Amino acid sequence: MEYVTAATALTDCMRRAVAQGLSHGSSGNASIRCPQGMWITPSGLEPETMQATDTVTVDLHGKVLAGALRPSSEWPLHAAIYRARPDVDAILHCHSRHATALACCGRDIPAFHYMVAAAGGDSIRCAPYALFGSEKLAVHALQALSGRRACLLANHGQLTLGSNLGQAFALAVEVEELAAQYLAALTAGEPRLLDATQMRAVIARFADYGAARRNDADD
């Protein structure tokens, strides 16, 4: 992927995040892996005013390689994930309402609904609180993301990963919807959870779910 394409995708992603209620104001950030490290959104700009040319190129140790603006304050979090997770090529962090509400309670999202498996496991974990932009936050997030593509960040928001930005965005939408459903279910009592065997079956089903082409043998 070239810089112009990636920068446009990042700007569009942040604008969509605001439009769909995943973020507000200048909160949230997104990045895409690149050969030099990552392309990441700048610090403190609202998506409505953000231009593709505001995207910052940063190596995975924080050195700014290109861009006139400061990178997002969460660059250490993004960089740590890219260093530890070669399967990840895009990251989205946002402060969506219901996911953040659960994060402020320090609650995981358990297997109350089979779609929790969309994040890669039988729960969406909540990482312990740490100061935004800190290495400690990156450490906590990586632990919560072990075997997962999403987590909550205590007293902060949510974080999603993907092989591309579209996947990370779609998962953020799903995490927010699951958080809203879980909070609603809690008002009616304690939700019945799917057990480990049931969730393993869902994860296995997800492995070949979607609009993939059939093999010739299927014809």
mmCIF file with all atom_site columns, C-alpha atoms in Angstrom, residues 3-218:
data_model
loop_
_atom_site.group_PDB
_atom_site.id
_atom_site.type_symbol
_atom_site.label_atom_id
_atom_site.label_alt_id
_atom_site.label_comp_id
_atom_site.label_asym_id
_atom_site.label_entity_id
_atom_site.label_seq_id
_atom_site.pdbx_PDB_ins_code
_atom_site.Cartn_x
_atom_site.Cartn_y
_atom_site.Cartn_z
_atom_site.occupancy
_atom_site.B_iso_or_equiv
_atom_site.pdbx_formal_charge
_atom_site.auth_seq_id
_atom_site.auth_comp_id
_atom_site.auth_asym_id
_atom_site.auth_atom_id
_atom_site.pdbx_PDB_model_num
ATOM 1   C CA . TYR A 1 3   ? 1.340   6.428   1.496  1.00 0.00 ? 3   TYR A CA 1
ATOM 2   C CA . VAL A 1 4   ? -1.406  8.386   -0.291 1.00 0.00 ? 4   VAL A CA 1
ATOM 3   C CA . THR A 1 5   ? -3.792  5.424   -0.250 1.00 0.00 ? 5   THR A CA 1
ATOM 4   C CA . ALA A 1 6   ? -3.078  4.661   3.401  1.00 0.00 ? 6   ALA A CA 1
ATOM 5   C CA . ALA A 1 7   ? -3.302  8.293   4.495  1.00 0.00 ? 7   ALA A CA 1
ATOM 6   C CA . THR A 1 8   ? -6.656  8.697   2.774  1.00 0.00 ? 8   THR A CA 1
ATOM 7   C CA . ALA A 1 9   ? -7.917  5.471   4.371  1.00 0.00 ? 9   ALA A CA 1
ATOM 8   C CA . LEU A 1 10  ? -6.861  6.658   7.836  1.00 0.00 ? 10  LEU A CA 1
ATOM 9   C CA . THR A 1 11  ? -8.569  10.025  7.440  1.00 0.00 ? 11  THR A CA 1
ATOM 10  C CA . ASP A 1 12  ? -11.737 8.399   6.113  1.00 0.00 ? 12  ASP A CA 1
ATOM 11  C CA . CYS A 1 13  ? -11.690 5.870   8.963  1.00 0.00 ? 13  CYS A CA 1
ATOM 12  C CA . MET A 1 14  ? -11.548 8.552   11.648 1.00 0.00 ? 14  MET A CA 1
ATOM 13  C CA . ARG A 1 15  ? -14.373 10.490  10.007 1.00 0.00 ? 15  ARG A CA 1
ATOM 14  C CA . ARG A 1 16  ? -16.502 7.346   9.821  1.00 0.00 ? 16  ARG A CA 1
ATOM 15  C CA . ALA A 1 17  ? -15.735 6.642   13.476 1.00 0.00 ? 17  ALA A CA 1
ATOM 16  C CA . VAL A 1 18  ? -17.200 10.015  14.445 1.00 0.00 ? 18  VAL A CA 1
ATOM 17  C CA . ALA A 1 19  ? -20.164 9.612   12.081 1.00 0.00 ? 19  ALA A CA 1
ATOM 18  C CA . GLN A 1 20  ? -21.027 6.201   13.578 1.00 0.00 ? 20  GLN A CA 1
ATOM 19  C CA . GLY A 1 21  ? -20.571 7.305   17.172 1.00 0.00 ? 21  GLY A CA 1
ATOM 20  C CA . LEU A 1 22  ? -17.380 5.373   17.850 1.00 0.00 ? 22  LEU A CA 1
ATOM 21  C CA . SER A 1 23  ? -15.458 8.534   18.712 1.00 0.00 ? 23  SER A CA 1
ATOM 22  C CA . HIS A 1 24  ? -16.043 12.215  19.310 1.00 0.00 ? 24  HIS A CA 1
ATOM 23  C CA . GLY A 1 25  ? -13.944 15.333  18.969 1.00 0.00 ? 25  GLY A CA 1
ATOM 24  C CA . SER A 1 26  ? -10.265 14.578  18.576 1.00 0.00 ? 26  SER A CA 1
ATOM 25  C CA . SER A 1 27  ? -10.413 11.324  20.559 1.00 0.00 ? 27  SER A CA 1
ATOM 26  C CA . GLY A 1 28  ? -9.287  8.065   19.032 1.00 0.00 ? 28  GLY A CA 1
ATOM 27  C CA . ASN A 1 29  ? -6.524  7.131   16.619 1.00 0.00 ? 29  ASN A CA 1
ATOM 28  C CA . ALA A 1 30  ? -5.723  4.689   13.855 1.00 0.00 ? 30  ALA A CA 1
ATOM 29  C CA . SER A 1 31  ? -2.675  3.315   12.102 1.00 0.00 ? 31  SER A CA 1
ATOM 30  C CA . ILE A 1 32  ? -1.559  1.076   9.247  1.00 0.00 ? 32  ILE A CA 1
ATOM 31  C CA . ARG A 1 33  ? 1.671   -0.920  9.171  1.00 0.00 ? 33  ARG A CA 1
ATOM 32  C CA . CYS A 1 34  ? 4.180   0.151   6.506  1.00 0.00 ? 34  CYS A CA 1
ATOM 33  C CA . PRO A 1 35  ? 7.706   -0.958  5.544  1.00 0.00 ? 35  PRO A CA 1
ATOM 34  C CA . GLN A 1 36  ? 9.236   1.854   7.616  1.00 0.00 ? 36  GLN A CA 1
ATOM 35  C CA . GLY A 1 37  ? 7.051   1.141   10.651 1.00 0.00 ? 37  GLY A CA 1
ATOM 36  C CA . MET A 1 38  ? 3.570   2.644   10.585 1.00 0.00 ? 38  MET A CA 1
ATOM 37  C CA . TRP A 1 39  ? 1.431   5.426   9.216  1.00 0.00 ? 39  TRP A CA 1
ATOM 38  C CA . ILE A 1 40  ? -0.570  6.916   12.093 1.00 0.00 ? 40  ILE A CA 1
ATOM 39  C CA . THR A 1 41  ? -3.072  9.708   12.603 1.00 0.00 ? 41  THR A CA 1
ATOM 40  C CA . PRO A 1 42  ? -1.770  12.953  14.144 1.00 0.00 ? 42  PRO A CA 1
ATOM 41  C CA . SER A 1 43  ? -2.269  14.142  17.706 1.00 0.00 ? 43  SER A CA 1
ATOM 42  C CA . GLY A 1 44  ? -5.101  16.491  18.652 1.00 0.00 ? 44  GLY A CA 1
ATOM 43  C CA . LEU A 1 45  ? -6.817  16.976  15.295 1.00 0.00 ? 45  LEU A CA 1
ATOM 44  C CA . GLU A 1 46  ? -10.548 16.511  14.860 1.00 0.00 ? 46  GLU A CA 1
ATOM 45  C CA . PRO A 1 47  ? -11.357 14.264  11.891 1.00 0.00 ? 47  PRO A CA 1
ATOM 46  C CA . GLU A 1 48  ? -13.438 17.001  10.238 1.00 0.00 ? 48  GLU A CA 1
ATOM 47  C CA . THR A 1 49  ? -10.306 19.113  9.814  1.00 0.00 ? 49  THR A CA 1
ATOM 48  C CA . MET A 1 50  ? -7.838  16.259  9.322  1.00 0.00 ? 50  MET A CA 1
ATOM 49  C CA . GLN A 1 51  ? -6.265  15.946  5.875  1.00 0.00 ? 51  GLN A CA 1
ATOM 50  C CA . ALA A 1 52  ? -4.553  12.914  4.391  1.00 0.00 ? 52  ALA A CA 1
ATOM 51  C CA . THR A 1 53  ? -1.298  14.878  4.334  1.00 0.00 ? 53  THR A CA 1
ATOM 52  C CA . ASP A 1 54  ? -1.494  15.189  8.147  1.00 0.00 ? 54  ASP A CA 1
ATOM 53  C CA . THR A 1 55  ? -0.727  11.463  8.489  1.00 0.00 ? 55  THR A CA 1
ATOM 54  C CA . VAL A 1 56  ? 2.611   10.827  10.197 1.00 0.00 ? 56  VAL A CA 1
ATOM 55  C CA . THR A 1 57  ? 5.143   8.126   9.306  1.00 0.00 ? 57  THR A CA 1
ATOM 56  C CA . VAL A 1 58  ? 6.788   6.697   12.433 1.00 0.00 ? 58  VAL A CA 1
ATOM 57  C CA . ASP A 1 59  ? 9.162   3.793   12.948 1.00 0.00 ? 59  ASP A CA 1
ATOM 58  C CA . LEU A 1 60  ? 8.338   1.177   15.569 1.00 0.00 ? 60  LEU A CA 1
ATOM 59  C CA . HIS A 1 61  ? 10.505  2.913   18.164 1.00 0.00 ? 61  HIS A CA 1
ATOM 60  C CA . GLY A 1 62  ? 8.882   6.337   17.867 1.00 0.00 ? 62  GLY A CA 1
ATOM 61  C CA . LYS A 1 63  ? 11.164  8.121   15.427 1.00 0.00 ? 63  LYS A CA 1
ATOM 62  C CA . VAL A 1 64  ? 9.157   10.411  13.139 1.00 0.00 ? 64  VAL A CA 1
ATOM 63  C CA . LEU A 1 65  ? 10.258  9.760   9.563  1.00 0.00 ? 65  LEU A CA 1
ATOM 64  C CA . ALA A 1 66  ? 7.808   11.997  7.719  1.00 0.00 ? 66  ALA A CA 1
ATOM 65  C CA . GLY A 1 67  ? 5.047   14.450  8.567  1.00 0.00 ? 67  GLY A CA 1
ATOM 66  C CA . ALA A 1 68  ? 4.806   17.980  9.907  1.00 0.00 ? 68  ALA A CA 1
ATOM 67  C CA . LEU A 1 69  ? 2.609   17.128  12.908 1.00 0.00 ? 69  LEU A CA 1
ATOM 68  C CA . ARG A 1 70  ? 3.141   15.103  16.053 1.00 0.00 ? 70  ARG A CA 1
ATOM 69  C CA . PRO A 1 71  ? 1.934   11.499  15.852 1.00 0.00 ? 71  PRO A CA 1
ATOM 70  C CA . SER A 1 72  ? -0.921  10.361  18.079 1.00 0.00 ? 72  SER A CA 1
ATOM 71  C CA . SER A 1 73  ? 0.058   10.178  21.735 1.00 0.00 ? 73  SER A CA 1
ATOM 72  C CA . GLU A 1 74  ? -0.851  6.489   21.552 1.00 0.00 ? 74  GLU A CA 1
ATOM 73  C CA . TRP A 1 75  ? 1.960   5.677   19.113 1.00 0.00 ? 75  TRP A CA 1
ATOM 74  C CA . PRO A 1 76  ? 3.733   3.540   21.790 1.00 0.00 ? 76  PRO A CA 1
ATOM 75  C CA . LEU A 1 77  ? 0.625   1.340   21.993 1.00 0.00 ? 77  LEU A CA 1
ATOM 76  C CA . HIS A 1 78  ? 0.421   0.909   18.223 1.00 0.00 ? 78  HIS A CA 1
ATOM 77  C CA . ALA A 1 79  ? 4.165   0.303   17.891 1.00 0.00 ? 79  ALA A CA 1
ATOM 78  C CA . ALA A 1 80  ? 4.191   -2.327  20.638 1.00 0.00 ? 80  ALA A CA 1
ATOM 79  C CA . ILE A 1 81  ? 1.378   -4.222  18.945 1.00 0.00 ? 81  ILE A CA 1
ATOM 80  C CA . TYR A 1 82  ? 3.093   -4.179  15.553 1.00 0.00 ? 82  TYR A CA 1
ATOM 81  C CA . ARG A 1 83  ? 6.341   -5.393  17.131 1.00 0.00 ? 83  ARG A CA 1
ATOM 82  C CA . ALA A 1 84  ? 4.611   -8.245  18.957 1.00 0.00 ? 84  ALA A CA 1
ATOM 83  C CA . ARG A 1 85  ? 1.918   -9.189  16.440 1.00 0.00 ? 85  ARG A CA 1
ATOM 84  C CA . PRO A 1 86  ? 3.137   -9.832  12.866 1.00 0.00 ? 86  PRO A CA 1
ATOM 85  C CA . ASP A 1 87  ? -0.431  -10.872 11.990 1.00 0.00 ? 87  ASP A CA 1
ATOM 86  C CA . VAL A 1 88  ? -1.664  -7.293  12.541 1.00 0.00 ? 88  VAL A CA 1
ATOM 87  C CA . ASP A 1 89  ? -1.484  -4.646  9.809  1.00 0.00 ? 89  ASP A CA 1
ATOM 88  C CA . ALA A 1 90  ? -4.008  -2.084  11.093 1.00 0.00 ? 90  ALA A CA 1
ATOM 89  C CA . ILE A 1 91  ? -5.158  -0.772  14.480 1.00 0.00 ? 91  ILE A CA 1
ATOM 90  C CA . LEU A 1 92  ? -8.113  1.358   15.565 1.00 0.00 ? 92  LEU A CA 1
ATOM 91  C CA . HIS A 1 93  ? -8.553  2.855   19.032 1.00 0.00 ? 93  HIS A CA 1
ATOM 92  C CA . CYS A 1 94  ? -11.782 4.652   19.897 1.00 0.00 ? 94  CYS A CA 1
ATOM 93  C CA . HIS A 1 95  ? -13.911 5.791   22.834 1.00 0.00 ? 95  HIS A CA 1
ATOM 94  C CA . SER A 1 96  ? -17.311 4.390   21.863 1.00 0.00 ? 96  SER A CA 1
ATOM 95  C CA . ARG A 1 97  ? -19.988 4.937   24.507 1.00 0.00 ? 97  ARG A CA 1
ATOM 96  C CA . HIS A 1 98  ? -21.014 1.458   25.638 1.00 0.00 ? 98  HIS A CA 1
ATOM 97  C CA . ALA A 1 99  ? -17.607 -0.182  25.317 1.00 0.00 ? 99  ALA A CA 1
ATOM 98  C CA . THR A 1 100 ? -16.114 2.682   27.311 1.00 0.00 ? 100 THR A CA 1
ATOM 99  C CA . ALA A 1 101 ? -18.847 2.364   29.956 1.00 0.00 ? 101 ALA A CA 1
ATOM 100 C CA . LEU A 1 102 ? -17.918 -1.286  30.488 1.00 0.00 ? 102 LEU A CA 1
ATOM 101 C CA . ALA A 1 103 ? -14.235 -0.361  30.464 1.00 0.00 ? 103 ALA A CA 1
ATOM 102 C CA . CYS A 1 104 ? -14.910 2.178   33.215 1.00 0.00 ? 104 CYS A CA 1
ATOM 103 C CA . CYS A 1 105 ? -16.307 -0.689  35.292 1.00 0.00 ? 105 CYS A CA 1
ATOM 104 C CA . GLY A 1 106 ? -13.243 -2.803  34.511 1.00 0.00 ? 106 GLY A CA 1
ATOM 105 C CA . ARG A 1 107 ? -15.491 -5.510  33.054 1.00 0.00 ? 107 ARG A CA 1
ATOM 106 C CA . ASP A 1 108 ? -14.648 -8.058  30.398 1.00 0.00 ? 108 ASP A CA 1
ATOM 107 C CA . ILE A 1 109 ? -17.325 -8.878  27.841 1.00 0.00 ? 109 ILE A CA 1
ATOM 108 C CA . PRO A 1 110 ? -17.968 -12.591 28.485 1.00 0.00 ? 110 PRO A CA 1
ATOM 109 C CA . ALA A 1 111 ? -19.484 -15.176 26.147 1.00 0.00 ? 111 ALA A CA 1
ATOM 110 C CA . PHE A 1 112 ? -23.066 -13.922 26.567 1.00 0.00 ? 112 PHE A CA 1
ATOM 111 C CA . HIS A 1 113 ? -23.455 -13.898 22.758 1.00 0.00 ? 113 HIS A CA 1
ATOM 112 C CA . TYR A 1 114 ? -21.723 -16.029 20.169 1.00 0.00 ? 114 TYR A CA 1
ATOM 113 C CA . MET A 1 115 ? -20.488 -12.937 18.288 1.00 0.00 ? 115 MET A CA 1
ATOM 114 C CA . VAL A 1 116 ? -17.990 -12.337 21.103 1.00 0.00 ? 116 VAL A CA 1
ATOM 115 C CA . ALA A 1 117 ? -15.940 -14.911 19.175 1.00 0.00 ? 117 ALA A CA 1
ATOM 116 C CA . ALA A 1 118 ? -15.491 -12.331 16.403 1.00 0.00 ? 118 ALA A CA 1
ATOM 117 C CA . ALA A 1 119 ? -12.691 -10.933 18.569 1.00 0.00 ? 119 ALA A CA 1
ATOM 118 C CA . GLY A 1 120 ? -10.919 -14.295 18.488 1.00 0.00 ? 120 GLY A CA 1
ATOM 119 C CA . GLY A 1 121 ? -11.837 -15.976 21.765 1.00 0.00 ? 121 GLY A CA 1
ATOM 120 C CA . ASP A 1 122 ? -14.495 -16.658 24.382 1.00 0.00 ? 122 ASP A CA 1
ATOM 121 C CA . SER A 1 123 ? -14.311 -13.169 25.891 1.00 0.00 ? 123 SER A CA 1
ATOM 122 C CA . ILE A 1 124 ? -13.231 -9.627  25.143 1.00 0.00 ? 124 ILE A CA 1
ATOM 123 C CA . ARG A 1 125 ? -10.866 -8.815  27.968 1.00 0.00 ? 125 ARG A CA 1
ATOM 124 C CA . CYS A 1 126 ? -10.517 -5.483  29.735 1.00 0.00 ? 126 CYS A CA 1
ATOM 125 C CA . ALA A 1 127 ? -6.890  -4.441  30.212 1.00 0.00 ? 127 ALA A CA 1
ATOM 126 C CA . PRO A 1 128 ? -6.012  -2.811  33.567 1.00 0.00 ? 128 PRO A CA 1
ATOM 127 C CA . TYR A 1 129 ? -5.812  0.968   33.633 1.00 0.00 ? 129 TYR A CA 1
ATOM 128 C CA . ALA A 1 130 ? -2.611  2.767   32.722 1.00 0.00 ? 130 ALA A CA 1
ATOM 129 C CA . LEU A 1 131 ? -1.914  6.339   31.657 1.00 0.00 ? 131 LEU A CA 1
ATOM 130 C CA . PHE A 1 132 ? -2.675  7.023   28.005 1.00 0.00 ? 132 PHE A CA 1
ATOM 131 C CA . GLY A 1 133 ? 0.401   7.054   25.808 1.00 0.00 ? 133 GLY A CA 1
ATOM 132 C CA . SER A 1 134 ? 2.448   5.089   28.338 1.00 0.00 ? 134 SER A CA 1
ATOM 133 C CA . GLU A 1 135 ? 4.509   1.944   27.844 1.00 0.00 ? 135 GLU A CA 1
ATOM 134 C CA . LYS A 1 136 ? 2.578   0.401   30.738 1.00 0.00 ? 136 LYS A CA 1
ATOM 135 C CA . LEU A 1 137 ? -0.662  0.784   28.782 1.00 0.00 ? 137 LEU A CA 1
ATOM 136 C CA . ALA A 1 138 ? 0.968   -1.020  25.859 1.00 0.00 ? 138 ALA A CA 1
ATOM 137 C CA . VAL A 1 139 ? 2.048   -3.878  28.141 1.00 0.00 ? 139 VAL A CA 1
ATOM 138 C CA . HIS A 1 140 ? -1.435  -4.246  29.638 1.00 0.00 ? 140 HIS A CA 1
ATOM 139 C CA . ALA A 1 141 ? -3.091  -4.088  26.213 1.00 0.00 ? 141 ALA A CA 1
ATOM 140 C CA . LEU A 1 142 ? -0.814  -6.754  24.740 1.00 0.00 ? 142 LEU A CA 1
ATOM 141 C CA . GLN A 1 143 ? -1.674  -9.081  27.605 1.00 0.00 ? 143 GLN A CA 1
ATOM 142 C CA . ALA A 1 144 ? -5.404  -8.511  27.088 1.00 0.00 ? 144 ALA A CA 1
ATOM 143 C CA . LEU A 1 145 ? -4.972  -9.029  23.336 1.00 0.00 ? 145 LEU A CA 1
ATOM 144 C CA . SER A 1 146 ? -3.254  -12.404 23.681 1.00 0.00 ? 146 SER A CA 1
ATOM 145 C CA . GLY A 1 147 ? -5.126  -14.664 21.261 1.00 0.00 ? 147 GLY A CA 1
ATOM 146 C CA . ARG A 1 148 ? -7.543  -11.817 20.521 1.00 0.00 ? 148 ARG A CA 1
ATOM 147 C CA . ARG A 1 149 ? -8.164  -9.078  17.966 1.00 0.00 ? 149 ARG A CA 1
ATOM 148 C CA . ALA A 1 150 ? -9.925  -6.702  20.376 1.00 0.00 ? 150 ALA A CA 1
ATOM 149 C CA . CYS A 1 151 ? -9.874  -5.596  23.989 1.00 0.00 ? 151 CYS A CA 1
ATOM 150 C CA . LEU A 1 152 ? -11.210 -2.907  26.276 1.00 0.00 ? 152 LEU A CA 1
ATOM 151 C CA . LEU A 1 153 ? -8.880  -0.482  28.031 1.00 0.00 ? 153 LEU A CA 1
ATOM 152 C CA . ALA A 1 154 ? -9.980  0.217   31.608 1.00 0.00 ? 154 ALA A CA 1
ATOM 153 C CA . ASN A 1 155 ? -11.317 3.744   32.193 1.00 0.00 ? 155 ASN A CA 1
ATOM 154 C CA . HIS A 1 156 ? -10.433 4.567   28.601 1.00 0.00 ? 156 HIS A CA 1
ATOM 155 C CA . GLY A 1 157 ? -12.026 2.884   25.563 1.00 0.00 ? 157 GLY A CA 1
ATOM 156 C CA . GLN A 1 158 ? -11.654 0.012   23.126 1.00 0.00 ? 158 GLN A CA 1
ATOM 157 C CA . LEU A 1 159 ? -8.956  -1.271  20.779 1.00 0.00 ? 159 LEU A CA 1
ATOM 158 C CA . THR A 1 160 ? -9.320  -3.422  17.653 1.00 0.00 ? 160 THR A CA 1
ATOM 159 C CA . LEU A 1 161 ? -6.857  -5.051  15.269 1.00 0.00 ? 161 LEU A CA 1
ATOM 160 C CA . GLY A 1 162 ? -7.091  -6.262  11.689 1.00 0.00 ? 162 GLY A CA 1
ATOM 161 C CA . SER A 1 163 ? -5.188  -7.336  8.617  1.00 0.00 ? 163 SER A CA 1
ATOM 162 C CA . ASN A 1 164 ? -6.508  -4.102  7.130  1.00 0.00 ? 164 ASN A CA 1
ATOM 163 C CA . LEU A 1 165 ? -8.224  -0.980  8.410  1.00 0.00 ? 165 LEU A CA 1
ATOM 164 C CA . GLY A 1 166 ? -11.636 -2.128  7.203  1.00 0.00 ? 166 GLY A CA 1
ATOM 165 C CA . GLN A 1 167 ? -11.412 -5.208  9.423  1.00 0.00 ? 167 GLN A CA 1
ATOM 166 C CA . ALA A 1 168 ? -10.331 -3.187  12.440 1.00 0.00 ? 168 ALA A CA 1
ATOM 167 C CA . PHE A 1 169 ? -13.187 -0.730  11.893 1.00 0.00 ? 169 PHE A CA 1
ATOM 168 C CA . ALA A 1 170 ? -15.815 -3.451  11.427 1.00 0.00 ? 170 ALA A CA 1
ATOM 169 C CA . LEU A 1 171 ? -14.647 -5.151  14.607 1.00 0.00 ? 171 LEU A CA 1
ATOM 170 C CA . ALA A 1 172 ? -14.855 -1.869  16.540 1.00 0.00 ? 172 ALA A CA 1
ATOM 171 C CA . VAL A 1 173 ? -18.469 -1.523  15.413 1.00 0.00 ? 173 VAL A CA 1
ATOM 172 C CA . GLU A 1 174 ? -19.121 -5.102  16.563 1.00 0.00 ? 174 GLU A CA 1
ATOM 173 C CA . VAL A 1 175 ? -17.442 -4.572  19.946 1.00 0.00 ? 175 VAL A CA 1
ATOM 174 C CA . GLU A 1 176 ? -19.549 -1.470  20.556 1.00 0.00 ? 176 GLU A CA 1
ATOM 175 C CA . GLU A 1 177 ? -22.749 -3.338  19.650 1.00 0.00 ? 177 GLU A CA 1
ATOM 176 C CA . LEU A 1 178 ? -21.815 -6.260  21.898 1.00 0.00 ? 178 LEU A CA 1
ATOM 177 C CA . ALA A 1 179 ? -21.079 -3.862  24.754 1.00 0.00 ? 179 ALA A CA 1
ATOM 178 C CA . ALA A 1 180 ? -24.495 -2.229  24.313 1.00 0.00 ? 180 ALA A CA 1
ATOM 179 C CA . GLN A 1 181 ? -26.225 -5.624  24.238 1.00 0.00 ? 181 GLN A CA 1
ATOM 180 C CA . TYR A 1 182 ? -24.341 -6.841  27.302 1.00 0.00 ? 182 TYR A CA 1
ATOM 181 C CA . LEU A 1 183 ? -25.225 -3.738  29.300 1.00 0.00 ? 183 LEU A CA 1
ATOM 182 C CA . ALA A 1 184 ? -28.876 -4.146  28.267 1.00 0.00 ? 184 ALA A CA 1
ATOM 183 C CA . ALA A 1 185 ? -28.859 -7.825  29.257 1.00 0.00 ? 185 ALA A CA 1
ATOM 184 C CA . LEU A 1 186 ? -27.405 -6.965  32.663 1.00 0.00 ? 186 LEU A CA 1
ATOM 185 C CA . THR A 1 187 ? -30.431 -4.786  33.401 1.00 0.00 ? 187 THR A CA 1
ATOM 186 C CA . ALA A 1 188 ? -32.633 -7.895  33.126 1.00 0.00 ? 188 ALA A CA 1
ATOM 187 C CA . GLY A 1 189 ? -30.434 -10.065 35.310 1.00 0.00 ? 189 GLY A CA 1
ATOM 188 C CA . GLU A 1 190 ? -27.261 -12.084 34.866 1.00 0.00 ? 190 GLU A CA 1
ATOM 189 C CA . PRO A 1 191 ? -26.932 -13.194 31.222 1.00 0.00 ? 191 PRO A CA 1
ATOM 190 C CA . ARG A 1 192 ? -26.588 -16.921 30.519 1.00 0.00 ? 192 ARG A CA 1
ATOM 191 C CA . LEU A 1 193 ? -23.116 -17.523 29.140 1.00 0.00 ? 193 LEU A CA 1
ATOM 192 C CA . LEU A 1 194 ? -22.109 -19.953 26.430 1.00 0.00 ? 194 LEU A CA 1
ATOM 193 C CA . ASP A 1 195 ? -19.663 -22.566 27.697 1.00 0.00 ? 195 ASP A CA 1
ATOM 194 C CA . ALA A 1 196 ? -16.145 -23.225 26.418 1.00 0.00 ? 196 ALA A CA 1
ATOM 195 C CA . THR A 1 197 ? -17.251 -26.074 24.146 1.00 0.00 ? 197 THR A CA 1
ATOM 196 C CA . GLN A 1 198 ? -19.943 -23.935 22.547 1.00 0.00 ? 198 GLN A CA 1
ATOM 197 C CA . MET A 1 199 ? -17.547 -21.056 21.965 1.00 0.00 ? 199 MET A CA 1
ATOM 198 C CA . ARG A 1 200 ? -14.886 -23.337 20.463 1.00 0.00 ? 200 ARG A CA 1
ATOM 199 C CA . ALA A 1 201 ? -17.504 -24.523 17.985 1.00 0.00 ? 201 ALA A CA 1
ATOM 200 C CA . VAL A 1 202 ? -18.328 -20.917 17.068 1.00 0.00 ? 202 VAL A CA 1
ATOM 201 C CA . ILE A 1 203 ? -14.653 -20.042 16.592 1.00 0.00 ? 203 ILE A CA 1
ATOM 202 C CA . ALA A 1 204 ? -14.204 -23.096 14.365 1.00 0.00 ? 204 ALA A CA 1
ATOM 203 C CA . ARG A 1 205 ? -17.256 -22.106 12.323 1.00 0.00 ? 205 ARG A CA 1
ATOM 204 C CA . PHE A 1 206 ? -15.939 -18.555 11.943 1.00 0.00 ? 206 PHE A CA 1
ATOM 205 C CA . ALA A 1 207 ? -12.705 -19.949 10.472 1.00 0.00 ? 207 ALA A CA 1
ATOM 206 C CA . ASP A 1 208 ? -14.459 -20.773 7.189  1.00 0.00 ? 208 ASP A CA 1
ATOM 207 C CA . TYR A 1 209 ? -17.353 -18.309 7.406  1.00 0.00 ? 209 TYR A CA 1
ATOM 208 C CA . GLY A 1 210 ? -17.936 -15.672 4.755  1.00 0.00 ? 210 GLY A CA 1
ATOM 209 C CA . ALA A 1 211 ? -18.146 -15.132 1.038  1.00 0.00 ? 211 ALA A CA 1
ATOM 210 C CA . ALA A 1 212 ? -15.138 -17.219 0.031  1.00 0.00 ? 212 ALA A CA 1
ATOM 211 C CA . ARG A 1 213 ? -15.241 -18.969 -3.329 1.00 0.00 ? 213 ARG A CA 1
ATOM 212 C CA . ARG A 1 214 ? -16.184 -22.621 -3.352 1.00 0.00 ? 214 ARG A CA 1
ATOM 213 C CA . ASN A 1 215 ? -13.588 -25.193 -4.344 1.00 0.00 ? 215 ASN A CA 1
ATOM 214 C CA . ASP A 1 216 ? -14.131 -26.978 -7.619 1.00 0.00 ? 216 ASP A CA 1
ATOM 215 C CA . ALA A 1 217 ? -14.894 -30.088 -5.574 1.00 0.00 ? 217 ALA A CA 1
ATOM 216 C CA . ASP A 1 218 ? -17.948 -28.321 -4.177 1.00 0.00 ? 218 ASP A CA 1
#
